[in-house]
Amino acid sequence: CGAVHSAVLTGAQSGLWQVAIVWGIGVTLAIYCSNHISGAHLNPAMTLCFAFWGMFPLRKVLPYLASQILGAMVAAFFLFVIYQPYIIQRELDRGIIRGELGSELTAMCYGEYFPNPSSLSTTEGLYDSSKRIIFDAKVSHFNAFIAEVLGTMILASVIFALTDSANNKAPGSNLAPLFIGLTVAVLISVIAPLTQACFNPARDFGPRLVSYFLGWGNIALPGPRGGFFTIYILAPTTGAILGGGLYKIYGSLKS
C-alpha cells in the first residue's frame, strides 16, 4: 500500500518492477518481524488456506482475520495522513473529484481496481471519461477473478514448498521469507496491470474501507464495477486453498 502511494502520488518508483520489488521487500521484512509472534499470518487467504488443510486451529481464524484487516486499516489511515497533500494535488492535476468516476486514480492507493486505473489518464495526465468503455473492456470480471486465483495459487504453493520440513531442497527457514517476498514481487510484475495484484484480502479490504470513509464513497465500496468481494476476497482465498492442495499433491510425489 505504501509502495503504491509513493509511486502513484510522487513518482518515486519509475516503473512497475520498482513498485513490485519494494512491495516484495516489505513482505519479506514483515515475515521476519512477525514469524515468531504469529507465524507470520499476514494474509487472510493464507490463514484460511492453512485452516482448510488442517494446519491451523479453527478457533484462531476469526481473531487472526480481524487483526489482519485492522492492521491494514491502521496502515492505510496513517498513509492517508502523511500523503494527504499529495492526494489533493493529484486530484487537482488530474481534474478529478473525490468520490466521483475517475477518482480511482487516487483511490487505487487504497483499494484495488481492474484493470489498473492508470490508463484512465490522457498523455497530459488529465482524467479522460471517454476512455471508460475501452478501459472497462480490457479486463472482464472473469479474467480478473482468474488472474487473482492463479496469482494467489502460485504464491500459496511456493509458501507450502518453502515451509515444508520434508523439502530438503528448500533454502531453510531463515531464507524462506526472502524467497516469499521475491515471489510476491514477480507475481505483481505480471498481474498488477490486470488487477493491481491483490493476493491478500486484508491488503485490499482494510484500506478500501478506510478510503470509503475518507471521501471516496461508492468509488471505494462497491467500486465503479463492483466485484471487490469476488475478485479481491473470494478469488485470493480460493487460489490459496487450491495452491495449498496443489502442493500437497505434487509435494507428496517421490522421485
XYZ file of N, CA and C in Angstrom:
765
model
N 0.840 -1.196 0.000
C 0.000 0.000 0.000
C 0.883 1.256 0.000
N 1.922 1.239 0.814
C 2.836 2.371 0.859
C 3.601 2.546 -0.436
N 4.008 1.426 -1.049
C 4.725 1.493 -2.320
C 3.852 2.106 -3.402
N 2.560 1.782 -3.380
C 1.633 2.335 -4.370
C 1.455 3.832 -4.139
N 1.339 4.247 -2.883
C 1.238 5.678 -2.573
C 2.423 6.445 -3.160
N 3.620 5.971 -2.870
C 4.801 6.717 -3.303
C 4.929 6.727 -4.819
N 4.519 5.622 -5.472
C 4.615 5.553 -6.927
C 3.558 6.410 -7.606
N 2.304 6.274 -7.157
C 1.191 6.974 -7.803
C 1.238 8.471 -7.532
N 1.537 8.841 -6.301
C 1.396 10.239 -5.897
C 2.653 11.074 -6.087
N 3.824 10.443 -6.051
C 5.065 11.219 -6.144
C 5.976 10.777 -7.278
N 5.662 9.644 -7.916
C 6.542 9.136 -8.963
C 7.855 8.619 -8.423
N 7.862 8.205 -7.157
C 9.104 7.774 -6.513
C 9.673 6.520 -7.159
N 8.800 5.641 -7.657
C 9.255 4.476 -8.409
C 8.889 4.709 -9.878
N 9.837 4.484 -10.770
C 9.629 4.865 -12.167
C 8.984 3.774 -13.007
N 8.749 2.612 -12.442
C 8.155 1.526 -13.213
C 7.519 0.496 -12.316
N 6.825 -0.461 -12.944
C 6.106 -1.482 -12.185
C 7.046 -2.355 -11.369
N 8.199 -2.717 -11.941
C 9.104 -3.596 -11.208
C 9.622 -2.925 -9.934
N 9.854 -1.627 -9.989
C 10.310 -0.928 -8.791
C 9.266 -1.014 -7.685
N 7.998 -0.830 -8.042
C 6.921 -0.975 -7.057
C 6.878 -2.404 -6.547
N 6.989 -3.361 -7.468
C 6.890 -4.772 -7.105
C 7.993 -5.187 -6.138
N 9.221 -4.756 -6.402
C 10.324 -5.194 -5.550
C 10.265 -4.524 -4.179
N 9.828 -3.258 -4.133
C 9.643 -2.606 -2.833
C 8.572 -3.340 -2.038
N 7.491 -3.693 -2.700
C 6.409 -4.440 -2.060
C 6.936 -5.786 -1.553
N 7.701 -6.478 -2.402
C 8.231 -7.783 -2.016
C 9.167 -7.699 -0.826
N 10.015 -6.673 -0.799
C 10.911 -6.486 0.347
C 10.097 -6.200 1.604
N 9.027 -5.413 1.456
C 8.149 -5.146 2.594
C 7.539 -6.417 3.153
N 7.108 -7.308 2.259
C 6.560 -8.598 2.696
C 7.627 -9.406 3.427
N 8.830 -9.431 2.868
C 9.932 -10.163 3.499
C 10.197 -9.663 4.914
N 10.306 -8.354 5.070
C 10.579 -7.781 6.390
C 9.437 -8.048 7.360
N 8.203 -7.966 6.870
C 7.051 -8.226 7.737
C 7.058 -9.665 8.239
N 7.455 -10.600 7.381
C 7.521 -12.006 7.802
C 8.598 -12.191 8.858
N 9.768 -11.612 8.626
C 10.845 -11.725 9.617
C 10.419 -11.144 10.969
N 9.675 -10.050 10.944
C 9.292 -9.372 12.185
C 8.179 -10.091 12.937
N 7.323 -10.809 12.227
C 6.128 -11.374 12.867
C 6.123 -12.889 12.974
N 7.101 -13.542 12.390
C 7.070 -15.007 12.348
C 7.088 -15.631 13.736
N 7.879 -15.062 14.637
C 7.986 -15.641 15.977
C 6.791 -15.295 16.857
N 5.953 -14.369 16.408
C 4.790 -13.947 17.194
C 3.525 -14.656 16.733
N 3.275 -14.617 15.432
C 2.013 -15.157 14.907
C 2.210 -16.186 13.810
N 3.461 -16.580 13.569
C 3.699 -17.458 12.437
C 3.614 -16.707 11.122
N 3.749 -15.384 11.193
C 3.696 -14.511 10.006
C 2.383 -14.661 9.259
N 1.290 -14.744 9.999
C -0.037 -14.777 9.372
C -0.440 -13.344 9.041
N -0.073 -12.902 7.850
C -0.331 -11.532 7.408
C -1.443 -11.463 6.373
N -1.900 -12.632 5.931
C -2.796 -12.719 4.784
C -3.985 -13.618 5.118
N -5.205 -13.083 5.138
C -6.379 -13.913 5.444
C -6.524 -15.108 4.517
N -6.144 -14.949 3.261
C -6.256 -16.065 2.321
C -5.372 -17.223 2.757
N -4.166 -16.918 3.231
C -3.266 -17.978 3.684
C -3.720 -18.560 5.017
N -4.234 -17.718 5.907
C -4.759 -18.230 7.178
C -5.900 -19.204 6.924
N -6.826 -18.840 6.042
C -7.946 -19.722 5.711
C -7.460 -20.972 4.991
N -6.429 -20.821 4.179
C -5.849 -21.973 3.492
C -5.274 -22.973 4.489
N -4.471 -22.485 5.427
C -3.890 -23.376 6.430
C -4.977 -24.030 7.282
N -6.009 -23.279 7.621
C -7.118 -23.844 8.396
C -7.853 -24.903 7.584
N -8.064 -24.643 6.311
C -8.773 -25.592 5.443
C -8.033 -26.922 5.371
N -6.723 -26.861 5.301
C -5.924 -28.077 5.187
C -5.487 -28.625 6.540
N -6.121 -28.164 7.619
C -5.879 -28.717 8.946
C -4.545 -28.350 9.540
N -3.967 -27.232 9.106
C -2.648 -26.826 9.572
C -2.710 -25.606 10.481
N -3.922 -25.189 10.829
C -4.108 -24.026 11.693
C -5.414 -24.215 12.452
N -5.418 -23.967 13.773
C -6.636 -24.211 14.566
C -7.781 -23.281 14.186
N -8.956 -23.844 14.018
C -10.122 -23.061 13.605
C -10.475 -21.970 14.609
N -10.234 -22.218 15.893
C -10.610 -21.247 16.921
C -9.814 -19.946 16.806
N -8.695 -19.988 16.115
C -7.870 -18.784 15.966
C -8.152 -18.019 14.675
N -8.954 -18.589 13.802
C -9.134 -17.993 12.481
C -9.739 -16.593 12.559
N -10.872 -16.451 13.230
C -11.546 -15.147 13.277
C -10.700 -14.065 13.949
N -10.064 -14.342 15.102
C -9.197 -13.307 15.685
C -8.050 -12.900 14.756
N -7.492 -13.868 14.045
C -6.401 -13.548 13.123
C -6.905 -12.700 11.958
N -8.056 -13.077 11.398
C -8.602 -12.308 10.277
C -8.898 -10.874 10.699
N -9.494 -10.718 11.876
C -9.818 -9.378 12.371
C -8.548 -8.550 12.568
N -7.507 -9.176 13.106
C -6.247 -8.466 13.337
C -5.595 -8.053 12.025
N -5.651 -8.926 11.034
C -5.051 -8.623 9.735
C -5.741 -7.432 9.071
N -7.063 -7.433 9.106
C -7.814 -6.338 8.487
C -7.613 -5.041 9.261
N -7.629 -5.129 10.597
C -7.418 -3.940 11.417
C -6.035 -3.349 11.173
N -5.025 -4.199 11.088
C -3.676 -3.715 10.817
C -3.584 -2.989 9.488
N -4.250 -3.537 8.469
C -4.256 -2.894 7.153
C -4.975 -1.552 7.201
N -6.042 -1.472 7.988
C -6.784 -0.218 8.118
C -5.939 0.853 8.798
N -5.241 0.482 9.851
C -4.394 1.441 10.565
C -3.298 1.963 9.638
N -2.662 1.045 8.902
C -1.608 1.454 7.971
C -2.155 2.406 6.912
N -3.332 2.085 6.376
C -3.936 2.929 5.338
C -4.260 4.316 5.870
N -4.755 4.381 7.095
C -5.104 5.681 7.669
C -3.867 6.559 7.822
N -2.785 5.995 8.330
C -1.578 6.801 8.518
C -0.943 7.187 7.182
N -1.066 6.319 6.185
C -0.596 6.694 4.853
C -1.404 7.868 4.308
N -2.712 7.853 4.570
C -3.547 8.979 4.147
C -3.103 10.265 4.837
N -2.803 10.178 6.118
C -2.392 11.363 6.880
C -1.120 11.972 6.292
N -0.126 11.144 6.014
C 1.156 11.700 5.578
C 1.170 12.049 4.083
N 0.292 11.421 3.306
C 0.263 11.691 1.861
C -0.890 12.594 1.438
N -1.668 13.090 2.391
C -2.857 13.865 2.034
C -2.560 15.051 1.105
N -1.517 15.834 1.346
C -1.239 16.948 0.416
C -0.981 16.474 -1.013
N -0.321 15.340 -1.154
C -0.056 14.799 -2.486
C -1.338 14.300 -3.144
N -2.230 13.720 -2.337
C -3.512 13.254 -2.872
C -4.315 14.436 -3.412
N -4.386 15.500 -2.618
C -5.134 16.694 -3.035
C -4.535 17.287 -4.304
N -3.219 17.365 -4.368
C -2.562 17.918 -5.550
C -2.813 17.057 -6.784
N -2.794 15.747 -6.594
C -3.041 14.864 -7.740
C -4.476 15.017 -8.238
N -5.412 15.174 -7.312
C -6.804 15.386 -7.718
C -6.940 16.671 -8.532
N -6.239 17.714 -8.117
C -6.270 18.979 -8.865
C -5.607 18.829 -10.234
N -4.464 18.155 -10.252
C -3.728 17.990 -11.508
C -4.496 17.145 -12.513
N -5.207 16.141 -12.010
C -5.920 15.217 -12.900
C -7.343 15.673 -13.205
N -7.808 16.700 -12.527
C -9.153 17.192 -12.776
C -10.229 16.235 -12.310
N -10.000 15.600 -11.171
C -10.969 14.633 -10.658
C -11.538 15.106 -9.327
N -12.731 14.627 -9.029
C -13.403 14.947 -7.771
C -13.521 13.665 -6.960
N -13.036 13.704 -5.749
C -13.051 12.513 -4.901
C -14.476 11.989 -4.735
N -14.638 10.702 -4.950
C -15.944 10.070 -4.814
C -16.712 9.959 -6.112
N -16.199 10.608 -7.184
C -16.847 10.521 -8.487
C -16.006 9.669 -9.432
N -16.625 9.243 -10.552
C -15.893 8.455 -11.534
C -14.596 9.156 -11.926
N -13.549 8.400 -11.962
C -12.233 8.960 -12.242
C -11.377 9.058 -11.006
N -12.016 9.107 -9.836
C -11.223 9.214 -8.605
C -10.584 7.884 -8.219
N -10.787 6.856 -9.055
C -9.999 5.627 -8.875
C -8.506 5.922 -9.007
N -8.188 7.030 -9.710
C -6.791 7.396 -9.910
C -6.080 7.703 -8.598
N -6.841 8.050 -7.568
C -6.255 8.202 -6.235
C -6.719 7.091 -5.299
N -7.943 6.611 -5.484
C -8.448 5.517 -4.641
C -7.625 4.253 -4.815
N -6.929 4.119 -5.953
C -6.116 2.935 -6.207
C -4.951 2.812 -5.227
N -4.670 3.869 -4.485
C -3.661 3.790 -3.427
C -4.157 2.944 -2.259
N -5.444 2.731 -2.182
C -6.055 2.027 -1.049
C -6.634 0.700 -1.512
N -7.861 0.722 -2.042
C -8.391 -0.495 -2.630
C -7.785 -0.708 -4.007
N -8.136 -1.851 -4.611
C -7.574 -2.181 -5.918
C -8.684 -2.285 -6.955
N -8.299 -2.079 -8.211
C -9.277 -1.991 -9.295
C -8.779 -2.761 -10.509
N -9.736 -3.161 -11.346
C -9.373 -3.891 -12.561
C -10.021 -3.234 -13.777
N -9.217 -2.999 -14.841
C -7.751 -3.085 -14.857
C -7.135 -1.927 -14.082
N -5.827 -1.886 -14.060
C -5.130 -0.818 -13.343
C -5.609 0.552 -13.836
N -6.100 1.424 -12.939
C -6.705 2.703 -13.358
C -5.759 3.697 -14.013
N -4.479 3.435 -13.998
C -3.529 4.414 -14.539
C -3.801 4.738 -16.005
N -4.441 3.815 -16.739
C -4.703 4.056 -18.160
C -5.906 4.956 -18.403
N -6.532 5.447 -17.327
C -7.665 6.361 -17.475
C -7.228 7.803 -17.712
N -5.935 8.059 -17.691
C -5.430 9.423 -17.881
C -5.045 9.665 -19.334
N -5.099 10.926 -19.745
C -4.577 11.318 -21.046
C -3.065 11.448 -20.943
N -2.425 11.732 -22.067
C -0.972 11.921 -22.039
C -0.588 13.126 -21.195
N -1.531 14.056 -21.021
C -1.274 15.221 -20.164
C -1.582 14.921 -18.703
N -2.074 13.707 -18.425
C -2.354 13.315 -17.053
C -3.763 13.575 -16.587
N -4.609 14.207 -17.411
C -5.979 14.507 -17.007
C -6.856 13.269 -17.123
N -7.844 13.180 -16.242
C -8.808 12.085 -16.337
C -9.625 12.245 -17.611
N -9.763 11.164 -18.371
C -10.484 11.193 -19.646
C -11.655 10.220 -19.579
N -12.875 10.753 -19.396
C -14.058 9.902 -19.263
C -14.362 9.137 -20.545
N -13.878 9.622 -21.687
C -14.147 8.939 -22.954
C -13.431 7.597 -23.049
N -12.448 7.386 -22.185
C -11.718 6.122 -22.189
C -12.403 5.049 -21.358
N -13.518 5.385 -20.703
C -14.138 4.473 -19.747
C -14.570 3.150 -20.381
N -15.242 3.193 -21.528
C -15.738 1.961 -22.143
C -14.573 1.066 -22.558
N -13.564 1.678 -23.187
C -12.387 0.904 -23.591
C -11.672 0.357 -22.365
N -11.581 1.189 -21.337
C -10.919 0.794 -20.088
C -11.605 -0.415 -19.469
N -12.923 -0.356 -19.324
C -13.663 -1.443 -18.688
C -13.588 -2.733 -19.495
N -13.449 -2.612 -20.815
C -13.435 -3.801 -21.670
C -12.099 -4.541 -21.631
N -11.072 -3.903 -21.104
C -9.746 -4.525 -21.112
C -9.687 -5.785 -20.262
N -10.308 -5.739 -19.089
C -10.272 -6.875 -18.167
C -11.683 -7.127 -17.661
N -12.241 -8.277 -17.999
C -13.583 -8.633 -17.543
C -13.538 -9.107 -16.097
N -14.710 -9.213 -15.470
C -14.778 -9.763 -14.123
C -14.174 -11.168 -14.097
N -14.494 -11.960 -15.099
C -13.992 -13.337 -15.147
C -12.474 -13.361 -15.238
N -11.913 -12.554 -16.146
C -10.457 -12.524 -16.299
C -9.767 -12.049 -15.030
N -10.353 -11.043 -14.380
C -9.778 -10.545 -13.131
C -9.822 -11.620 -12.050
N -10.938 -12.339 -11.983
C -11.078 -13.414 -10.992
C -10.015 -14.485 -11.221
N -9.859 -14.911 -12.470
C -8.877 -15.948 -12.785
C -7.459 -15.470 -12.480
N -7.163 -14.213 -12.793
C -5.828 -13.673 -12.528
C -5.501 -13.717 -11.044
N -6.464 -13.334 -10.203
C -6.231 -13.348 -8.757
C -6.145 -14.773 -8.215
N -6.962 -15.672 -8.756
C -6.891 -17.077 -8.334
C -5.522 -17.653 -8.673
N -5.083 -17.470 -9.906
C -3.809 -18.040 -10.338
C -2.632 -17.436 -9.578
N -2.638 -16.115 -9.410
C -1.544 -15.474 -8.696
C -1.424 -15.966 -7.267
N -2.554 -16.045 -6.570
C -2.521 -16.489 -5.175
C -2.243 -17.981 -5.082
N -2.697 -18.745 -6.061
C -2.418 -20.180 -6.081
C -0.914 -20.434 -6.181
N -0.250 -19.699 -7.054
C 1.203 -19.839 -7.183
C 1.893 -19.425 -5.891
N 1.466 -18.300 -5.319
C 2.066 -17.824 -4.071
C 1.914 -18.851 -2.961
N 0.709 -19.404 -2.797
C 0.463 -20.389 -1.740
C 1.292 -21.644 -1.958
N 1.381 -22.083 -3.201
C 2.160 -23.278 -3.499
C 3.628 -23.080 -3.153
N 4.151 -21.892 -3.453
C 5.541 -21.584 -3.115
C 5.728 -21.549 -1.601
N 4.794 -20.940 -0.889
C 4.885 -20.879 0.578
C 4.885 -22.278 1.170
N 3.999 -23.138 0.689
C 3.958 -24.519 1.175
C 5.279 -25.226 0.898
N 5.839 -25.007 -0.287
C 7.096 -25.666 -0.640
C 8.250 -25.179 0.227
N 8.289 -23.878 0.471
C 9.397 -23.305 1.238
C 9.338 -23.656 2.712
N 8.152 -23.932 3.227
C 7.994 -24.202 4.661
C 7.788 -25.680 4.961
N 7.908 -26.523 3.958
C 7.740 -27.968 4.141
C 9.036 -28.560 4.683
N 8.981 -29.089 5.892
C 10.184 -29.651 6.515
C 10.714 -30.861 5.750
N 9.848 -31.491 4.959
C 10.271 -32.654 4.176
C 10.958 -32.256 2.875
N 10.939 -30.972 2.557
C 11.559 -30.493 1.323
C 13.015 -30.144 1.600
N 13.902 -31.101 1.353
C 15.315 -30.874 1.674
C 16.024 -29.987 0.656
N 15.298 -29.560 -0.370
C 15.872 -28.643 -1.351
C 15.489 -27.186 -1.067
N 14.636 -26.976 -0.073
C 14.215 -25.620 0.283
C 15.387 -24.865 0.910
N 15.416 -23.549 0.810
C 16.553 -22.779 1.323
C 16.648 -22.714 2.840
N 15.635 -23.170 3.561
C 15.659 -23.119 5.014
C 14.827 -21.978 5.558
N 14.456 -22.093 6.829
C 13.530 -21.127 7.427
C 14.090 -19.711 7.460
N 15.404 -19.574 7.558
C 15.983 -18.232 7.631
C 15.884 -17.471 6.308
N 15.847 -18.217 5.208
C 15.796 -17.581 3.890
C 14.420 -17.645 3.245
N 13.525 -18.435 3.811
C 12.188 -18.581 3.217
C 11.476 -17.237 3.038
N 11.520 -16.328 4.032
C 10.842 -15.036 3.837
C 11.359 -14.261 2.631
N 12.655 -14.366 2.365
C 13.229 -13.664 1.217
C 12.634 -14.186 -0.089
N 12.530 -15.501 -0.198
C 12.002 -16.089 -1.428
C 10.497 -15.868 -1.557
N 9.802 -15.803 -0.440
C 8.371 -15.470 -0.493
C 8.190 -14.043 -0.999
N 9.002 -13.128 -0.482
C 8.933 -11.744 -0.939
C 9.259 -11.606 -2.413
N 10.259 -12.350 -2.883
C 10.605 -12.317 -4.305
C 9.476 -12.881 -5.160
N 8.815 -13.918 -4.655
C 7.670 -14.483 -5.375
C 6.565 -13.450 -5.518
N 6.286 -12.736 -4.425
C 5.277 -11.676 -4.469
C 5.662 -10.621 -5.506
N 6.930 -10.226 -5.521
C 7.386 -9.202 -6.465
C 7.211 -9.660 -7.911
N 7.586 -10.893 -8.196
C 7.456 -11.422 -9.558
C 5.991 -11.475 -9.973
N 5.132 -11.948 -9.078
C 3.704 -12.046 -9.395
C 3.086 -10.667 -9.620
N 3.484 -9.693 -8.819
C 2.970 -8.331 -9.002
C 3.362 -7.798 -10.374
N 4.583 -8.052 -10.788
C 5.049 -7.532 -12.075
C 4.255 -8.108 -13.240
N 3.629 -9.268 -13.046
C 2.842 -9.901 -14.104
C 1.359 -9.564 -13.992
N 0.816 -9.597 -12.774
C -0.633 -9.489 -12.565
C -1.098 -8.051 -12.350
N -0.234 -7.181 -11.849
C -0.659 -5.819 -11.484
C -1.308 -5.027 -12.618
N -0.862 -5.153 -13.873
C -1.559 -4.405 -14.930
C -3.026 -4.811 -15.086
N -3.366 -6.014 -14.639
C -4.733 -6.508 -14.781
C -5.606 -6.146 -13.590
N -5.123 -6.431 -12.373
C -5.965 -6.279 -11.177
C -5.289 -5.489 -10.063
N -4.131 -4.955 -10.310
C -3.261 -4.349 -9.292
C -2.663 -5.394 -8.361
N -2.925 -6.676 -8.610
C -2.280 -7.780 -7.891
C -2.539 -7.739 -6.393
N -3.675 -8.239 -5.992
C -4.045 -8.233 -4.580
C -3.381 -9.383 -3.816
N -3.873 -10.601 -4.028
C -3.386 -11.827 -3.384
C -3.619 -11.848 -1.874
N -4.079 -10.744 -1.317
C -4.242 -10.623 0.134
C -5.507 -9.816 0.426
N -6.592 -10.477 0.848
C -7.854 -9.761 1.084
C -7.743 -8.621 2.094
N -6.876 -8.760 3.097
C -6.735 -7.695 4.095
C -6.107 -6.457 3.475
N -5.141 -6.664 2.589
C -4.476 -5.537 1.950
C -5.456 -4.723 1.098
N -6.476 -5.378 0.550
C -7.471 -4.650 -0.232
C -8.601 -4.117 0.638
N -9.235 -4.996 1.411
C -10.470 -4.604 2.086
C -10.238 -3.583 3.193
N -9.163 -3.743 3.974
C -8.890 -2.791 5.047
C -8.715 -1.373 4.532
N -7.758 -1.134 3.614
C -7.600 0.206 3.046
C -8.826 0.678 2.262
N -9.506 -0.234 1.582
C -10.710 0.144 0.832
C -11.765 0.709 1.779
N -11.927 0.067 2.934
C -12.907 0.526 3.916
C -12.526 1.902 4.452
N -11.244 2.105 4.700
C -10.771 3.412 5.159
C -11.068 4.487 4.113
N -10.775 4.192 2.852
C -10.998 5.185 1.796
C -12.486 5.493 1.613
N -13.332 4.519 1.894
C -14.780 4.761 1.815
C -15.184 5.896 2.746
N -14.639 5.884 3.958
C -14.995 6.895 4.956
C -14.195 8.191 4.804
N -13.175 8.177 3.963
C -12.356 9.378 3.770
C -12.741 10.149 2.509
N -13.916 9.824 1.959
C -14.428 10.643 0.863
C -14.603 9.962 -0.471
N -14.045 8.764 -0.641
C -14.181 8.099 -1.935
C -15.521 7.374 -2.086
N -16.196 7.126 -0.972
C -17.560 6.616 -1.011
C -17.756 5.423 -1.921
N -18.697 5.539 -2.868
C -19.047 4.418 -3.739
C -17.936 4.026 -4.700
N -16.979 4.901 -4.905
C -15.826 4.527 -5.724
C -15.003 3.474 -4.989
N -15.007 3.540 -3.664
C -14.306 2.536 -2.865
C -15.163 1.290 -2.677
N -16.370 1.489 -2.216
C -17.317 0.389 -1.967
C -18.673 0.743 -2.542
N -19.201 -0.021 -3.472
C -18.671 -1.296 -4.001
C -17.669 -1.131 -5.130
N -17.358 0.111 -5.518
C -16.477 0.358 -6.647
C -17.272 0.580 -7.921
N -16.661 1.214 -8.926
C -17.379 1.535 -10.168
C -17.937 0.316 -10.884
N -17.242 -0.818 -10.768
C -17.677 -2.032 -11.461
C -18.099 -3.129 -10.496
N -18.084 -2.839 -9.194
C -18.370 -3.892 -8.231
C -17.253 -4.924 -8.251
N -17.562 -6.111 -7.772
C -16.601 -7.204 -7.861
C -15.534 -7.220 -6.800
N -15.576 -6.257 -5.847
C -14.496 -6.234 -4.856
C -14.489 -7.510 -4.023
N -15.678 -8.066 -3.741
C -15.718 -9.282 -2.922
C -15.236 -10.495 -3.711
N -15.765 -10.669 -4.911
C -15.408 -11.863 -5.680
C -13.955 -11.840 -6.130
N -13.463 -10.675 -6.522
C -12.128 -10.607 -7.120
C -11.028 -10.417 -6.087
N -11.302 -9.660 -5.034
C -10.238 -9.342 -4.086
C -10.372 -10.037 -2.733
N -11.442 -10.785 -2.534
C -11.588 -11.581 -1.311
C -11.760 -13.056 -1.655
N -12.786 -13.361 -2.459
C -13.069 -14.755 -2.798
C -11.979 -15.366 -3.672
N -11.540 -14.648 -4.696
C -10.537 -15.202 -5.615
C -9.207 -15.513 -4.918
N -8.630 -14.591 -4.124
C -7.386 -14.940 -3.433
C -7.550 -16.104 -2.457
N -8.684 -16.148 -1.764
C -8.915 -17.241 -0.821
C -9.017 -18.568 -1.559
N -9.757 -18.573 -2.657
C -9.867 -19.781 -3.477
C -8.508 -20.197 -4.016
N -7.756 -19.231 -4.518
C -6.439 -19.522 -5.062
C -5.487 -20.084 -4.022
N -5.524 -19.529 -2.813
C -4.645 -20.012 -1.749
C -4.967 -21.460 -1.394
N -6.247 -21.775 -1.253
C -6.648 -23.149 -0.918
C -6.246 -24.112 -2.032
N -6.446 -23.699 -3.280
C -6.049 -24.545 -4.409
C -4.533 -24.716 -4.461
N -3.804 -23.637 -4.187
C -2.349 -23.718 -4.200
C -1.812 -24.641 -3.125
N -2.416 -24.572 -1.931
C -2.020 -25.485 -0.869
C -2.306 -26.927 -1.243
N -3.476 -27.167 -1.833
C -3.826 -28.516 -2.263
C -2.920 -29.014 -3.373
N -2.567 -28.103 -4.287
C -1.672 -28.474 -5.382
C -0.329 -28.932 -4.848
N 0.213 -28.192 -3.865
C 1.499 -28.617 -3.314
C 1.375 -29.942 -2.575
N 0.279 -30.143 -1.882
C 0.093 -31.409 -1.176
C 0.100 -32.586 -2.142
N -0.376 -32.344 -3.369
C -0.377 -33.409 -4.373
C 1.023 -33.640 -4.919
N 1.640 -32.576 -5.467
C 2.946 -32.808 -6.087
C 4.065 -32.901 -5.058
N 3.848 -32.337 -3.867
C 4.863 -32.450 -2.831
C 4.966 -33.845 -2.249
N 3.909 -34.627 -2.420
C 3.911 -35.994 -1.895
C 4.537 -36.985 -2.867
N 4.797 -36.525 -4.093
C 5.391 -37.415 -5.090
C 6.877 -37.607 -4.794
N 7.343 -38.794 -4.932
C 8.755 -39.104 -4.696
C 9.406 -39.497 -6.017
N 10.586 -38.946 -6.216
C 11.295 -39.289 -7.450
C 11.916 -40.673 -7.328
